[in-house]
JSON list of C-alpha atoms in Angstrom, two decimals:
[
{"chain": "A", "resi": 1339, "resn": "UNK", "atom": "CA", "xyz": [36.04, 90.65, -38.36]},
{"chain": "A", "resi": 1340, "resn": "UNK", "atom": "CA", "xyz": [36.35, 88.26, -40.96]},
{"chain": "A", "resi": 1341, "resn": "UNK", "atom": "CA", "xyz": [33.36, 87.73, -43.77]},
{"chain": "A", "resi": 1342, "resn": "UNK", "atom": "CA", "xyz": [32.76, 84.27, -44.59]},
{"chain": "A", "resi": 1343, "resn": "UNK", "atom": "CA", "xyz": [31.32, 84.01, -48.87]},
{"chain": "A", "resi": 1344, "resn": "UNK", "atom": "CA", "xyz": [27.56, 82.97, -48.67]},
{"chain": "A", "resi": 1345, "resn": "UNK", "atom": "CA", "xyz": [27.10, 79.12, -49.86]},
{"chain": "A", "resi": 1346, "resn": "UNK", "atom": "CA", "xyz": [26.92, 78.13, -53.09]},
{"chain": "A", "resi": 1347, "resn": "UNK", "atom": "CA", "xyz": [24.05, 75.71, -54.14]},
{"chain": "A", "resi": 1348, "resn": "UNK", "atom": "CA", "xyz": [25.30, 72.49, -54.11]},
{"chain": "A", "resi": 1349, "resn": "UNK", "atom": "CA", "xyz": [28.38, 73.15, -51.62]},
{"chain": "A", "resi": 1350, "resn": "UNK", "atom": "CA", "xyz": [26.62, 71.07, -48.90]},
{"chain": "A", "resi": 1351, "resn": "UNK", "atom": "CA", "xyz": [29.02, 69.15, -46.65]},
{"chain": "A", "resi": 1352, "resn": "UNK", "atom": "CA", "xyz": [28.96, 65.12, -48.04]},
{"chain": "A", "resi": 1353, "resn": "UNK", "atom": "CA", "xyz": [29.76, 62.02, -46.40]},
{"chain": "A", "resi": 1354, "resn": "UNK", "atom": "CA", "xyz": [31.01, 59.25, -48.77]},
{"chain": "A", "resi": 1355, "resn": "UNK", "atom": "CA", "xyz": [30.19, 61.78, -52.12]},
{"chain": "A", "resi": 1356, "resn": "UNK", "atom": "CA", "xyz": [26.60, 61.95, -50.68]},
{"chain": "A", "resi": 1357, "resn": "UNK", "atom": "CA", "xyz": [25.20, 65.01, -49.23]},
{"chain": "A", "resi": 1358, "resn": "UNK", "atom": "CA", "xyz": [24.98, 64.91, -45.45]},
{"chain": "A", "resi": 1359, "resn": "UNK", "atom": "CA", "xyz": [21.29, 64.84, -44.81]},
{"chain": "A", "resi": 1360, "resn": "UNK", "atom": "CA", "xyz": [20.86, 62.52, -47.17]},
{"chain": "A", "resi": 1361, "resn": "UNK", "atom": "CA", "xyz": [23.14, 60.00, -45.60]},
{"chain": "A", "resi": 1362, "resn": "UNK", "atom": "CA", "xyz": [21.97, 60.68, -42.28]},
{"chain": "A", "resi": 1363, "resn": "UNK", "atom": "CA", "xyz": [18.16, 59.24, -43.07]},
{"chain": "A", "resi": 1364, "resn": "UNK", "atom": "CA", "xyz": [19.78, 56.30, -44.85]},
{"chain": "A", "resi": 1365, "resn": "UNK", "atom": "CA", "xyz": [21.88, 55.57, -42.03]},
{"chain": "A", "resi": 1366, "resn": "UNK", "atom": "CA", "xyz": [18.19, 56.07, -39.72]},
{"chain": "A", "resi": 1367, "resn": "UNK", "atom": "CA", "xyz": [16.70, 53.71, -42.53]},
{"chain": "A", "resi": 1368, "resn": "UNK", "atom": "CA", "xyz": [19.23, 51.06, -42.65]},
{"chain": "A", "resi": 1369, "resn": "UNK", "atom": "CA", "xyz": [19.42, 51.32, -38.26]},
{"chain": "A", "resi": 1370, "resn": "UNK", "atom": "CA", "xyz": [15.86, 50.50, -37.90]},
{"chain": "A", "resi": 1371, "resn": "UNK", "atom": "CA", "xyz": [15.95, 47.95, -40.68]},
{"chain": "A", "resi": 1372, "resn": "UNK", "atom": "CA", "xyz": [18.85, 45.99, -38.49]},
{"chain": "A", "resi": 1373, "resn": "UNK", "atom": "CA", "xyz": [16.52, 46.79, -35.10]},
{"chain": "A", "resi": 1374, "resn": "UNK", "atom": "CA", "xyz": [13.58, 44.98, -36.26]},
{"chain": "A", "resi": 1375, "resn": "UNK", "atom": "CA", "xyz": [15.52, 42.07, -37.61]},
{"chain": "A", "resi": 1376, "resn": "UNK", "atom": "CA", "xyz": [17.34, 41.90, -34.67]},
{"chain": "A", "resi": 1377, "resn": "UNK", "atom": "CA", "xyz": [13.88, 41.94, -32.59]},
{"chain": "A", "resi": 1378, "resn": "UNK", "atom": "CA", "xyz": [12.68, 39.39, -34.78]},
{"chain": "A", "resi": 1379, "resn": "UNK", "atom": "CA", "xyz": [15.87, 37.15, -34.31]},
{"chain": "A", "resi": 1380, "resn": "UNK", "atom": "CA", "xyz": [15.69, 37.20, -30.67]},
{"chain": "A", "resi": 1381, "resn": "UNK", "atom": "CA", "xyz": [12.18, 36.40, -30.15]},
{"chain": "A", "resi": 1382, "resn": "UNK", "atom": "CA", "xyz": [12.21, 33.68, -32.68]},
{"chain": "A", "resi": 1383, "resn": "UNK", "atom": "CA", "xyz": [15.23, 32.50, -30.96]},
{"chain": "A", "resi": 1384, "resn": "UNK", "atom": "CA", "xyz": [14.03, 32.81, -27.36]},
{"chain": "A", "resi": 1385, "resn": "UNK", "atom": "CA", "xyz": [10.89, 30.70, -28.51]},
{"chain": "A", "resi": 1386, "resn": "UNK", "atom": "CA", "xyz": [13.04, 28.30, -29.89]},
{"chain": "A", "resi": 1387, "resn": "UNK", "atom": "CA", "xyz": [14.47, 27.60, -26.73]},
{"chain": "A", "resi": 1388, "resn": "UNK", "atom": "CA", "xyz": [11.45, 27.99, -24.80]},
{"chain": "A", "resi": 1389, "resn": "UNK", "atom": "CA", "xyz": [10.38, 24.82, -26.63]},
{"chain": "A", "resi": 1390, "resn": "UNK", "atom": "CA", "xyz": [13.34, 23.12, -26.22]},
{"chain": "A", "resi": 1391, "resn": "UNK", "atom": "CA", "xyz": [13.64, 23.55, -22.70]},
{"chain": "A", "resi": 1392, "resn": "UNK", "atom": "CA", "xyz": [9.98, 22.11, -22.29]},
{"chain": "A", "resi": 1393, "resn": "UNK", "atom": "CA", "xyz": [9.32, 19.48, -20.33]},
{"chain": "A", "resi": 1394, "resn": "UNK", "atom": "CA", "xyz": [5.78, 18.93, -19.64]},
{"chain": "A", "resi": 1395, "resn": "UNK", "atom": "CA", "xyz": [5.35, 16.46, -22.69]},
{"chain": "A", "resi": 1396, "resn": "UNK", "atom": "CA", "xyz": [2.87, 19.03, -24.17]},
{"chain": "A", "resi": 1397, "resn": "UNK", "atom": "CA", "xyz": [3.83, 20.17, -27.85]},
{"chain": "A", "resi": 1398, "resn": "UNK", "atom": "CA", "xyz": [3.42, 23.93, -28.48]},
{"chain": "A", "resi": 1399, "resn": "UNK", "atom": "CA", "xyz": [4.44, 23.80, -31.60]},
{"chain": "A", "resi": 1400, "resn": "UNK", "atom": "CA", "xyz": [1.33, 21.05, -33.05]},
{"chain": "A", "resi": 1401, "resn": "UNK", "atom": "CA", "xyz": [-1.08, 21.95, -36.05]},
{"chain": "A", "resi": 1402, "resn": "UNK", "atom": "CA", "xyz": [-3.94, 23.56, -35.33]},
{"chain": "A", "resi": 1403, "resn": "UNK", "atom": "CA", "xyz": [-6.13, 20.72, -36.01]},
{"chain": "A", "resi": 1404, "resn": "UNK", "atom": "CA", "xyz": [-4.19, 18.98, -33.60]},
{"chain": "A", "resi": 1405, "resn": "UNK", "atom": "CA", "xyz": [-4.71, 21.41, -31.12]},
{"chain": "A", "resi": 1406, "resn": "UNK", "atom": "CA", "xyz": [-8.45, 21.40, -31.99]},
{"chain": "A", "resi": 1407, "resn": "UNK", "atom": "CA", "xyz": [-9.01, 17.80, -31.87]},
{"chain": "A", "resi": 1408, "resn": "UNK", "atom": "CA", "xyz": [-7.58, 17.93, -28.20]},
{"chain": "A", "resi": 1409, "resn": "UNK", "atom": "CA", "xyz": [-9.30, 20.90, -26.83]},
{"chain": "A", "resi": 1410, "resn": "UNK", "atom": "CA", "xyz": [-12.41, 19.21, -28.69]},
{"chain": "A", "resi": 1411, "resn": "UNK", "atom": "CA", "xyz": [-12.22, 15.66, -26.52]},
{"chain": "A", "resi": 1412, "resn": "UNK", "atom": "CA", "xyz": [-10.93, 17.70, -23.14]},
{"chain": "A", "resi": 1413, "resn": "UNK", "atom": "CA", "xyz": [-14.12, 19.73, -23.60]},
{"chain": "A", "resi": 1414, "resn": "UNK", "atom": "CA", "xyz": [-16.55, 16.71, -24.78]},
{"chain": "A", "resi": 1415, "resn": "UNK", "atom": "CA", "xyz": [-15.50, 14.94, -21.30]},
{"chain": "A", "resi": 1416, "resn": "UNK", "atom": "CA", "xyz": [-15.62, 17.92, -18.81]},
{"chain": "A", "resi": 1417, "resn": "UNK", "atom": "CA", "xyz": [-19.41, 18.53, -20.39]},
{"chain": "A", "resi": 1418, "resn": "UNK", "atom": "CA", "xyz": [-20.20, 14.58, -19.74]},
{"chain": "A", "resi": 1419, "resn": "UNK", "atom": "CA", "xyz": [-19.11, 15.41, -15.99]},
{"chain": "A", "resi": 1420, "resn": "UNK", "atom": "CA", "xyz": [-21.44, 18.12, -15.73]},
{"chain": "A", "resi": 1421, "resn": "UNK", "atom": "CA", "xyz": [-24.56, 15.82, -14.95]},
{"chain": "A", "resi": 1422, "resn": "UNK", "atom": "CA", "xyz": [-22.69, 13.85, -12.09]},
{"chain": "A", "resi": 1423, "resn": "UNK", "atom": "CA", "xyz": [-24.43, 14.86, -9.16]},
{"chain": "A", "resi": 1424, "resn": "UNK", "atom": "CA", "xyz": [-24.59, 14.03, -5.27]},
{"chain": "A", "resi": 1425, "resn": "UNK", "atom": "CA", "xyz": [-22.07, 15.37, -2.85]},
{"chain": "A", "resi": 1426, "resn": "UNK", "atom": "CA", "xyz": [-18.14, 14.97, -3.18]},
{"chain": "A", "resi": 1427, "resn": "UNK", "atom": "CA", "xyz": [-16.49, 12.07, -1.96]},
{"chain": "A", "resi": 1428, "resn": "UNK", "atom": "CA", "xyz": [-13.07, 12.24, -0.86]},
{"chain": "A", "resi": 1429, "resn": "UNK", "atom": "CA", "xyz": [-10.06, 11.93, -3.19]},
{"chain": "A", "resi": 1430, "resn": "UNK", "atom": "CA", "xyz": [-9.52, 8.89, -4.70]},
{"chain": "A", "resi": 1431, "resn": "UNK", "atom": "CA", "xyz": [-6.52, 7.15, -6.08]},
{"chain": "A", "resi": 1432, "resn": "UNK", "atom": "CA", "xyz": [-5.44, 7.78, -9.79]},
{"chain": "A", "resi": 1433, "resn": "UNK", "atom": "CA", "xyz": [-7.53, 5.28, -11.75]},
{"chain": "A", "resi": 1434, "resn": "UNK", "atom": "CA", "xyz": [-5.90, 3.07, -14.23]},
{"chain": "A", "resi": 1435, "resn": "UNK", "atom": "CA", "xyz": [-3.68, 4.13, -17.42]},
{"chain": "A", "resi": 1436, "resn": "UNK", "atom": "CA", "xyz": [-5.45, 3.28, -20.39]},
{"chain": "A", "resi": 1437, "resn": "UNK", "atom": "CA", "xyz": [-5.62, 5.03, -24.00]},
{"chain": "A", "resi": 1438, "resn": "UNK", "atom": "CA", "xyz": [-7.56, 8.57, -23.90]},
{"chain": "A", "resi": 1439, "resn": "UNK", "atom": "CA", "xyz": [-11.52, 8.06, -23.12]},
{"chain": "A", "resi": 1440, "resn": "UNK", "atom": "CA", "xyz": [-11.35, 5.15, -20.74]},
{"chain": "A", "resi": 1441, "resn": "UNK", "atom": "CA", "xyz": [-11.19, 7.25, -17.42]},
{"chain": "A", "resi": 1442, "resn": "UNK", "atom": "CA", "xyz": [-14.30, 6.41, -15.20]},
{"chain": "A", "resi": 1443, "resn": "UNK", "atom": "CA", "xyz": [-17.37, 9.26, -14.92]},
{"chain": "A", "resi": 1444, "resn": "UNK", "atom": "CA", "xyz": [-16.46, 11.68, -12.61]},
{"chain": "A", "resi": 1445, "resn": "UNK", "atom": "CA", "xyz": [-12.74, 11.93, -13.72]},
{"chain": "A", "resi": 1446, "resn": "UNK", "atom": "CA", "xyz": [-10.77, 13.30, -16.45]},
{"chain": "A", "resi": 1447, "resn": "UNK", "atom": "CA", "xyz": [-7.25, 12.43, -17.86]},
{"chain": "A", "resi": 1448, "resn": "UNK", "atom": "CA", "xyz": [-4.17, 14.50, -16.94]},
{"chain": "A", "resi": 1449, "resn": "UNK", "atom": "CA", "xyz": [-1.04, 12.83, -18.36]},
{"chain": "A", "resi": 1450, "resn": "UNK", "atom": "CA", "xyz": [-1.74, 9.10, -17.99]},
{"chain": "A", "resi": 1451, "resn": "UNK", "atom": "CA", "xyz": [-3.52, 9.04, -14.82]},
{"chain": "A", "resi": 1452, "resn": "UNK", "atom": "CA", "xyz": [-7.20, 9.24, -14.13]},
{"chain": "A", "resi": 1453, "resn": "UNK", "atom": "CA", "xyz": [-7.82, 12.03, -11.90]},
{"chain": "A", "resi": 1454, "resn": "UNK", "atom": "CA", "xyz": [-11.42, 12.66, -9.40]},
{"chain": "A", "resi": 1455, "resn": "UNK", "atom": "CA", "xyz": [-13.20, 16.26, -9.53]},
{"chain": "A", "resi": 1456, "resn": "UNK", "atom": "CA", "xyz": [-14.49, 17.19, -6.72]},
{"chain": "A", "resi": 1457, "resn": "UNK", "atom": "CA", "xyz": [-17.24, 20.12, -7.34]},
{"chain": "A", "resi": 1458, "resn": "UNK", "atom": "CA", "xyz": [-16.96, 22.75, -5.62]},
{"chain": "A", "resi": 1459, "resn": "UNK", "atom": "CA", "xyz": [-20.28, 24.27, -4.31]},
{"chain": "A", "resi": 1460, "resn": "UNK", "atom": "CA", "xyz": [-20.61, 28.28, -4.41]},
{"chain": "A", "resi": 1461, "resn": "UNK", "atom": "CA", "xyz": [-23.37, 30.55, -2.31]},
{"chain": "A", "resi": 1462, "resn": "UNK", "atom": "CA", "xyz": [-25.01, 33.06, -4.69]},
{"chain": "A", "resi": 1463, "resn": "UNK", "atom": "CA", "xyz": [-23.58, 36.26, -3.78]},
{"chain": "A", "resi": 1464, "resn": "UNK", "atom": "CA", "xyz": [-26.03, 38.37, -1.74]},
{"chain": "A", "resi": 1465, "resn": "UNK", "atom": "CA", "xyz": [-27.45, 41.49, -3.91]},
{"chain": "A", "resi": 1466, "resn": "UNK", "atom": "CA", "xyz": [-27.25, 44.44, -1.47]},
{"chain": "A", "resi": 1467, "resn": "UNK", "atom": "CA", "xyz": [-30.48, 46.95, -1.94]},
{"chain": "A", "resi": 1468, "resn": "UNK", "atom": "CA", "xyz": [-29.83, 50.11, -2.37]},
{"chain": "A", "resi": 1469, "resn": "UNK", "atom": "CA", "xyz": [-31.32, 52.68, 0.52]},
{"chain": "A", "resi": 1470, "resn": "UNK", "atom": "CA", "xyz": [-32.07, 56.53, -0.89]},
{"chain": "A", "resi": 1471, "resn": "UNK", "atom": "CA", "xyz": [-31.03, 59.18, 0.86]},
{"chain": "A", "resi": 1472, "resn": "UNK", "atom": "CA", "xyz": [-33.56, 60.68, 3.53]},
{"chain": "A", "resi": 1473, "resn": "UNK", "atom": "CA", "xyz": [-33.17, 63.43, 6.56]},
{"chain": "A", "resi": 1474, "resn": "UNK", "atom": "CA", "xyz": [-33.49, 62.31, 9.81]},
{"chain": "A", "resi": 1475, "resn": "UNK", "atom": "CA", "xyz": [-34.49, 64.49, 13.28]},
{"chain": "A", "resi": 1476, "resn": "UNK", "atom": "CA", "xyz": [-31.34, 64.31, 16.02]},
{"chain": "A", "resi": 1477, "resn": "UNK", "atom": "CA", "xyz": [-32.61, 62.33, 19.21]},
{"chain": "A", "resi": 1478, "resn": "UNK", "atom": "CA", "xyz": [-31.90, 63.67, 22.59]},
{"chain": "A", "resi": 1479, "resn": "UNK", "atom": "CA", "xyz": [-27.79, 62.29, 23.33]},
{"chain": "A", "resi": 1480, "resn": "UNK", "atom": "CA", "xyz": [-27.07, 60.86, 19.81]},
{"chain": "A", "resi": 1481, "resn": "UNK", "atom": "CA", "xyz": [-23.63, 61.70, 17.87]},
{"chain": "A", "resi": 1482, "resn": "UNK", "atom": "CA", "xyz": [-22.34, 60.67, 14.78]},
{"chain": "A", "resi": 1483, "resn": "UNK", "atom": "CA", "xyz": [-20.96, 57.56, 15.59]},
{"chain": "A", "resi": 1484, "resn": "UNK", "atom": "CA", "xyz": [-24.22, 56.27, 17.05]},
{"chain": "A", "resi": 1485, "resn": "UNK", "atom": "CA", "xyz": [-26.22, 57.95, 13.58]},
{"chain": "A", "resi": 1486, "resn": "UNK", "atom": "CA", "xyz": [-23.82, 56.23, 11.66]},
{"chain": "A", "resi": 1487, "resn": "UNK", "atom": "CA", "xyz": [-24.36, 52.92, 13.24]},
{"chain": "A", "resi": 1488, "resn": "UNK", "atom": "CA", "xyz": [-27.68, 52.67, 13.23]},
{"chain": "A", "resi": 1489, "resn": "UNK", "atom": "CA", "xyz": [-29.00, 54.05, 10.08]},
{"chain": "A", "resi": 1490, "resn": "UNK", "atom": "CA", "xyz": [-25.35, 53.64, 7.70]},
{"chain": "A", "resi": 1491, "resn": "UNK", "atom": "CA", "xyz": [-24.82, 50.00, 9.16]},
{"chain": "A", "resi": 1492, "resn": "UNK", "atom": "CA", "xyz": [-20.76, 51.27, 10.12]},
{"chain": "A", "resi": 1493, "resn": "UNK", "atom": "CA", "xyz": [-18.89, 52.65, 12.22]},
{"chain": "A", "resi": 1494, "resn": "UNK", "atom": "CA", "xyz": [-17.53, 55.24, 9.94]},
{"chain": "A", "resi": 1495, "resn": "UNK", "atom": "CA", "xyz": [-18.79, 58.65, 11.06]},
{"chain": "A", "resi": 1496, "resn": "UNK", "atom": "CA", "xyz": [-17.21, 60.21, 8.24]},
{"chain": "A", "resi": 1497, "resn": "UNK", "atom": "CA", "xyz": [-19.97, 59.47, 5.88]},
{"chain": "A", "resi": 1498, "resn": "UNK", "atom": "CA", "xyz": [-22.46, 61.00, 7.49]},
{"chain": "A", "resi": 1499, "resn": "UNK", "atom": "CA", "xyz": [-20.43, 64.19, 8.68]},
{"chain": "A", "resi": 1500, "resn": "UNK", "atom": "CA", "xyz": [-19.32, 65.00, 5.08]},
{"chain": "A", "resi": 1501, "resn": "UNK", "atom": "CA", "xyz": [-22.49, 64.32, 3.90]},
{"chain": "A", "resi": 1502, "resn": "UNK", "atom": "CA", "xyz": [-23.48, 67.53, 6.12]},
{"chain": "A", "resi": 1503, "resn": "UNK", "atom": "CA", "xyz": [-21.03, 69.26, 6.17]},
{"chain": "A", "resi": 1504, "resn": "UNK", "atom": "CA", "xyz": [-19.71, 68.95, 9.29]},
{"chain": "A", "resi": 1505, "resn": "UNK", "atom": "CA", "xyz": [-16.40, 67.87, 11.14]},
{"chain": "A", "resi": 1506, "resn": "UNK", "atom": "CA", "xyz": [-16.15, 64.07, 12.77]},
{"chain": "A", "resi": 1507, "resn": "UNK", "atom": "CA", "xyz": [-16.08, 65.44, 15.64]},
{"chain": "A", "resi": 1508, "resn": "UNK", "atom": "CA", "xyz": [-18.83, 67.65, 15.88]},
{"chain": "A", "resi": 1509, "resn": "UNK", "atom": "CA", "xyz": [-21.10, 67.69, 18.43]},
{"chain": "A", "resi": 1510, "resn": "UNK", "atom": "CA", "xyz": [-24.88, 67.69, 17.71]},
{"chain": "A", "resi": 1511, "resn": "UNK", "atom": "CA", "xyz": [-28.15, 68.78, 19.17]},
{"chain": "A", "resi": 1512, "resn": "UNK", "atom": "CA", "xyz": [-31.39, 67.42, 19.51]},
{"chain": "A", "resi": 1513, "resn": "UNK", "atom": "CA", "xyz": [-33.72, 68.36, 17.20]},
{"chain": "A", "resi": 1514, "resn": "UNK", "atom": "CA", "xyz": [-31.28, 69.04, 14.61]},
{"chain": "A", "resi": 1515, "resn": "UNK", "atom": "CA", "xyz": [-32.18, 68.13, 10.49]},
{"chain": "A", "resi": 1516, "resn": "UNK", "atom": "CA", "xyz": [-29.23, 65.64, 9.27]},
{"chain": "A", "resi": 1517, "resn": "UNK", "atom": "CA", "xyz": [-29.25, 64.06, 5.66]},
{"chain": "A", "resi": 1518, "resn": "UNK", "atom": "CA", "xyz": [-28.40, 60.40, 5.82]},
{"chain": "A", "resi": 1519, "resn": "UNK", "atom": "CA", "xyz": [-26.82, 59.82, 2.27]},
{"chain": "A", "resi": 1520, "resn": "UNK", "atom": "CA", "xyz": [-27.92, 57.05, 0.17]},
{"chain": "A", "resi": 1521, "resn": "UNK", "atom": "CA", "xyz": [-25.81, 53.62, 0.86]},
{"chain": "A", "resi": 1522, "resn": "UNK", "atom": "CA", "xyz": [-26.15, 49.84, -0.04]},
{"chain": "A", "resi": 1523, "resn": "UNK", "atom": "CA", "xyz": [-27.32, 47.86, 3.06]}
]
């Protein structure tokens, strides 16, 4: 066997007269320098074209007072519409081109055509009430799936059989104590 002389300080492998770890985290430094201006390059670029490509006549890349003077008027006329009542006619035709602010009540400006809105009339959801649980006597000839029916409003038998412990397909007896577990109805 063959000794190999301990290291002397300083003897530490170098790349390019600098000592190898040190050159490795420059060369980490320097790679995720070039990353992020890579990333940065390529998203500035792909939004570049994104504009470019654009052809909806709507400028993305306005001031934002711009943009605030136009969300401004688009909100000032959709409020004015709010107080139209009576029920919705059918579609009309697009009303007449005209500078912004000249569409009729009842209409709003999309490009350079007028166009109708027709309200849309929504039932208030239904708030279901909330039934506790309670226990219940068996009547003579009744099974899960005529329990479940009756007092959980479904045909789900699963419900009350877990709610008892018991299988879906168990049979039951008249007379016997079952929970009914609390449910929206």
């Amino acid at each position: 066997m063959s000794e190999q002389a301990p290291e002397r300080p300083g003897s530490e492998k170098k790349i390019a007269g600098i000592p190898r770890t040190a050159a490795i985290i420059l060369i980490a430094v320097v790679g995720g320098i070039a990353f992020i201006w890579w990333r940065n390059r390529s998203a500035s670029s792909a939004a570049s074209q994104t504009a470019a490509a654009d052809t909806t006549g709507i400028d993305y890349g306005g001031e934002l007072s711009t943009l605030q003077s136009e969300y401004g008027n688009l909100a000032s006329e959709i409020s004015a519409m709010q107080g139209t009542t009576g029920p919705p006619g059918p579609p009309g035709p697009p009303g007449p081109p005209g500078p912004p602010g000249t569409c009729p009540k009842g209409t709003i400006r999309v490009g350079k055509t007028c166009v109708r809105i027709i309200p849309t009339q929504t039932r208030p959801k239904k708030k279901k009430k909330l039934i506790p649980a309670r226990t219940i006597t068996v009547p003579k000839n009744a099974t899960l799936l005529s329990l479940s029916q009756k007092y959980l409003g479904t045909a789900d038998r699963s419900q009350l059989a877990h709610a008892n412990r018991l299988g879906t397909g168990a049979g039951l007896h008249a007379g016997q104590k079952l929970l009914i577990p609390a449910h929206y109805a």
